[in-house]
């Protein structure tokens, strides 16, 4: 039988964690049990219960450092890596990325507050969004946070605010470069069907409009072409396209100093995935920008990139406890765990695949069997793995799912009034809580029963 836990035996890439399935510090203890950051996962579940989100500090920091190092290596101009906090937003994550010298991208007042509370400096935060509220825009302006203008509505409101304050506001604009990425292919299109940003074909008109706005100073360009991308070519093209846009903007008197190329580098969720390294990705973008600048005798802009998944995904795992089994002879055996689509909506939303193993004796190859791993939610589609091969297992055993650091916690819900799991950071054989487990009582906090209904009951 094909060995499905072989990913545990692979050599770990320390420099580019997105090329591994497991966190860098993953090991198997003498007792045969899985450990991360020097902490036995079984002990962590005894202490913090399950399901449990676990983040490995070394993997997180190595990912951040790989971006910093590559930017220093390949880009002679100024640069700033910016963490896309939608991947996993918390006070802890904001604090960690700030300590690594990163900026942060936020898309709501909630993400902005979390970033500020975590210690990210306002001048290193960028504020995105295709439908920012007035309150969000005002908050960002008050906090001196740079706004990425997505559409005319943003522009109108920022013009009014800057006029009423009678001072200049620096803005960036987001545009769609006509590069369409699917995970394993990409196409260049004239226009790109996206709700985000200005169409590239409308930019000249926009540059003209902005040059007539007294207090709006266009200083930067932003584009983001997609997520979980394995190809380098689209980002190579993007660098060149963006430099051409800078040249166009120059004709209207705009001096664009900042170039933000978005995020998108993929990670290895399963053995089938082979993403480029962080080094290769940064190199590709840097060289394309440098070359285009040289060709056009342009000073190098400040280069920004916005990785999310490739910073936090591989650092994270989720540990579940196995509950019930249901065998349907000749069809499948369901194995249900104590979480599911509320803590990881990616399989039901995107049919995403993950890798997983038992926490106890993960390398045990005896009597392996295929299971369908189901969540506990009242929805037939709540399935984390259509087919996962595991050694003999029973109720109470633990399963570790890898690569869950990005877009799991941040996209989690309380469907079926299921509380969100706790999250811990592990490092040097110590675990510390970074998000307390919700309780069912917490979930009642915002419910209101109007007085007249209380009288009735
Ligand atoms: N910058 C912008 C403007 C973005 O919209 C995104 C992701 C990023 C940066 C970060 O991209 P990354 O490096 O993480 O690929 N929920 C989906 C992913 C949605 C990505 C949205 N934008 C998922 O679970 O796969």
CSV table of N, CA and C and ligand atoms in Angstrom, one decimal, residues 67 84 86-87 105 107 128 174 196 222-224 226-229 260 262-266 269 306-310 346 350 352 354 406-408 411, ligand 1:
chain,number,residue,atom,x,y,z
A,67,UNK,N,11.6,36.4,3.2
A,67,UNK,CA,11.2,37.6,2.4
A,67,UNK,C,12.2,38.7,2.5
A,84,UNK,N,-0.2,40.2,4.6
A,84,UNK,CA,-1.6,40.3,4.3
A,84,UNK,C,-2.4,39.7,5.5
A,86,UNK,N,-5.4,39.3,6.3
A,86,UNK,CA,-6.5,38.5,6.1
A,86,UNK,C,-6.2,37.0,6.3
A,87,UNK,N,-5.0,36.6,6.1
A,87,UNK,CA,-4.6,35.2,6.1
A,87,UNK,C,-4.7,34.7,7.6
A,105,UNK,N,-1.1,44.6,5.8
A,105,UNK,CA,-2.3,45.0,4.9
A,105,UNK,C,-3.6,44.7,5.7
A,107,UNK,N,-8.0,45.2,5.7
A,107,UNK,CA,-9.1,45.4,4.8
A,107,UNK,C,-10.4,45.8,5.6
A,128,UNK,N,-6.8,48.5,2.5
A,128,UNK,CA,-7.4,48.0,1.2
A,128,UNK,C,-9.0,47.9,1.4
A,174,UNK,N,-5.2,51.0,-6.7
A,174,UNK,CA,-5.1,49.6,-7.1
A,174,UNK,C,-5.7,49.5,-8.5
A,196,UNK,N,-12.2,44.3,-7.8
A,196,UNK,CA,-11.2,45.1,-7.1
A,196,UNK,C,-10.5,46.0,-8.1
A,222,UNK,N,-0.8,49.7,-6.8
A,222,UNK,CA,-0.9,48.4,-6.2
A,222,UNK,C,-1.6,47.5,-7.2
A,223,UNK,N,-1.2,46.2,-7.2
A,223,UNK,CA,-1.9,45.2,-8.0
A,223,UNK,C,-1.7,43.9,-7.3
A,224,UNK,N,-2.7,43.0,-7.3
A,224,UNK,CA,-2.6,41.7,-6.7
A,224,UNK,C,-3.3,40.7,-7.7
A,226,UNK,N,-3.7,37.2,-7.6
A,226,UNK,CA,-4.3,36.0,-7.2
A,226,UNK,C,-3.6,35.3,-6.1
A,227,UNK,N,-4.0,34.1,-5.7
A,227,UNK,CA,-3.5,33.5,-4.5
A,227,UNK,C,-3.2,32.0,-4.8
A,228,UNK,N,-2.3,31.4,-4.0
A,228,UNK,CA,-1.9,30.0,-4.2
A,228,UNK,C,-1.4,29.8,-5.6
A,229,UNK,N,-0.5,30.7,-6.1
A,229,UNK,CA,0.1,30.7,-7.4
A,229,UNK,C,1.4,30.0,-7.4
A,260,UNK,N,3.5,48.3,-5.1
A,260,UNK,CA,3.1,47.2,-4.3
A,260,UNK,C,2.6,46.1,-5.2
A,262,UNK,N,1.4,43.1,-4.5
A,262,UNK,CA,0.5,42.1,-3.9
A,262,UNK,C,1.2,40.9,-3.4
A,263,UNK,N,0.3,39.8,-3.1
A,263,UNK,CA,0.9,38.6,-2.6
A,263,UNK,C,0.7,37.5,-3.6
A,264,UNK,N,0.5,36.3,-3.1
A,264,UNK,CA,0.0,35.2,-4.1
A,264,UNK,C,0.9,34.0,-4.1
A,265,UNK,N,2.1,34.0,-3.5
A,265,UNK,CA,2.9,32.8,-3.6
A,265,UNK,C,2.3,31.6,-2.9
A,266,UNK,N,2.2,30.5,-3.6
A,266,UNK,CA,1.6,29.3,-3.1
A,266,UNK,C,2.4,28.5,-2.1
A,269,UNK,N,0.5,22.1,0.1
A,269,UNK,CA,-0.5,21.5,1.0
A,269,UNK,C,-0.4,20.0,1.0
A,306,UNK,N,3.0,41.7,-0.6
A,306,UNK,CA,2.0,41.5,0.4
A,306,UNK,C,1.7,40.0,0.6
A,307,UNK,N,2.7,39.2,1.1
A,307,UNK,CA,2.4,37.8,1.3
A,307,UNK,C,1.5,37.5,2.5
A,308,UNK,N,0.6,36.6,2.3
A,308,UNK,CA,-0.2,36.2,3.5
A,308,UNK,C,0.0,34.7,3.7
A,309,UNK,N,-0.6,33.9,2.8
A,309,UNK,CA,-0.5,32.4,3.0
A,309,UNK,C,0.9,31.9,3.2
A,310,UNK,N,1.9,32.4,2.4
A,310,UNK,CA,3.3,31.9,2.5
A,310,UNK,C,4.0,32.3,3.7
A,346,UNK,N,-12.3,25.8,4.2
A,346,UNK,CA,-11.7,25.8,2.9
A,346,UNK,C,-12.0,24.5,2.1
A,350,UNK,N,-13.7,25.6,-1.2
A,350,UNK,CA,-12.8,25.5,-2.4
A,350,UNK,C,-12.4,24.1,-2.8
A,352,UNK,N,-10.5,22.3,-1.1
A,352,UNK,CA,-9.1,22.3,-0.9
A,352,UNK,C,-8.6,21.0,-0.3
A,354,UNK,N,-5.6,18.9,1.9
A,354,UNK,CA,-4.6,19.0,3.0
A,354,UNK,C,-3.9,17.7,3.2
A,406,UNK,N,-3.2,29.5,7.4
A,406,UNK,CA,-3.8,30.7,6.7
A,406,UNK,C,-5.2,30.4,6.3
A,407,UNK,N,-6.0,31.4,6.4
A,407,UNK,CA,-7.4,31.3,5.9
A,407,UNK,C,-8.3,30.2,6.6
A,408,UNK,N,-7.9,29.8,7.7
A,408,UNK,CA,-8.7,28.8,8.5
A,408,UNK,C,-9.3,29.6,9.7
A,411,UNK,N,-11.1,32.7,8.5
A,411,UNK,CA,-12.4,32.5,7.8
A,411,UNK,C,-13.4,31.6,8.7
B,1,LIG,N1,-2.9,41.4,-1.1
B,1,LIG,C1,-4.2,41.4,-1.5
B,1,LIG,C2,-4.7,42.7,-2.0
B,1,LIG,C3,-5.0,40.3,-1.4
B,1,LIG,O1,-6.3,40.3,-1.8
B,1,LIG,C4,-4.5,39.1,-0.9
B,1,LIG,C5,-5.3,37.9,-0.8
B,1,LIG,C6,-3.1,39.0,-0.5
B,1,LIG,C7,-2.4,40.2,-0.6
B,1,LIG,C8,-2.5,37.8,0.1
B,1,LIG,O2,-2.4,36.8,-0.8
B,1,LIG,P1,-1.7,35.4,-0.4
B,1,LIG,O3,-0.2,35.8,-0.3
B,1,LIG,O4,-2.2,35.0,0.9
B,1,LIG,O5,-2.0,34.5,-1.5
B,1,LIG,N2,-9.5,32.7,1.2
B,1,LIG,C9,-8.7,32.2,0.1
B,1,LIG,C10,-7.6,33.1,-0.3
B,1,LIG,C11,-8.1,34.5,-0.6
B,1,LIG,C12,-7.0,35.5,-0.9
B,1,LIG,C13,-7.5,36.9,-0.9
B,1,LIG,N3,-6.5,37.9,-1.1
B,1,LIG,C14,-8.2,30.8,0.4
B,1,LIG,O6,-8.5,30.3,1.5
B,1,LIG,O7,-7.5,30.2,-0.3
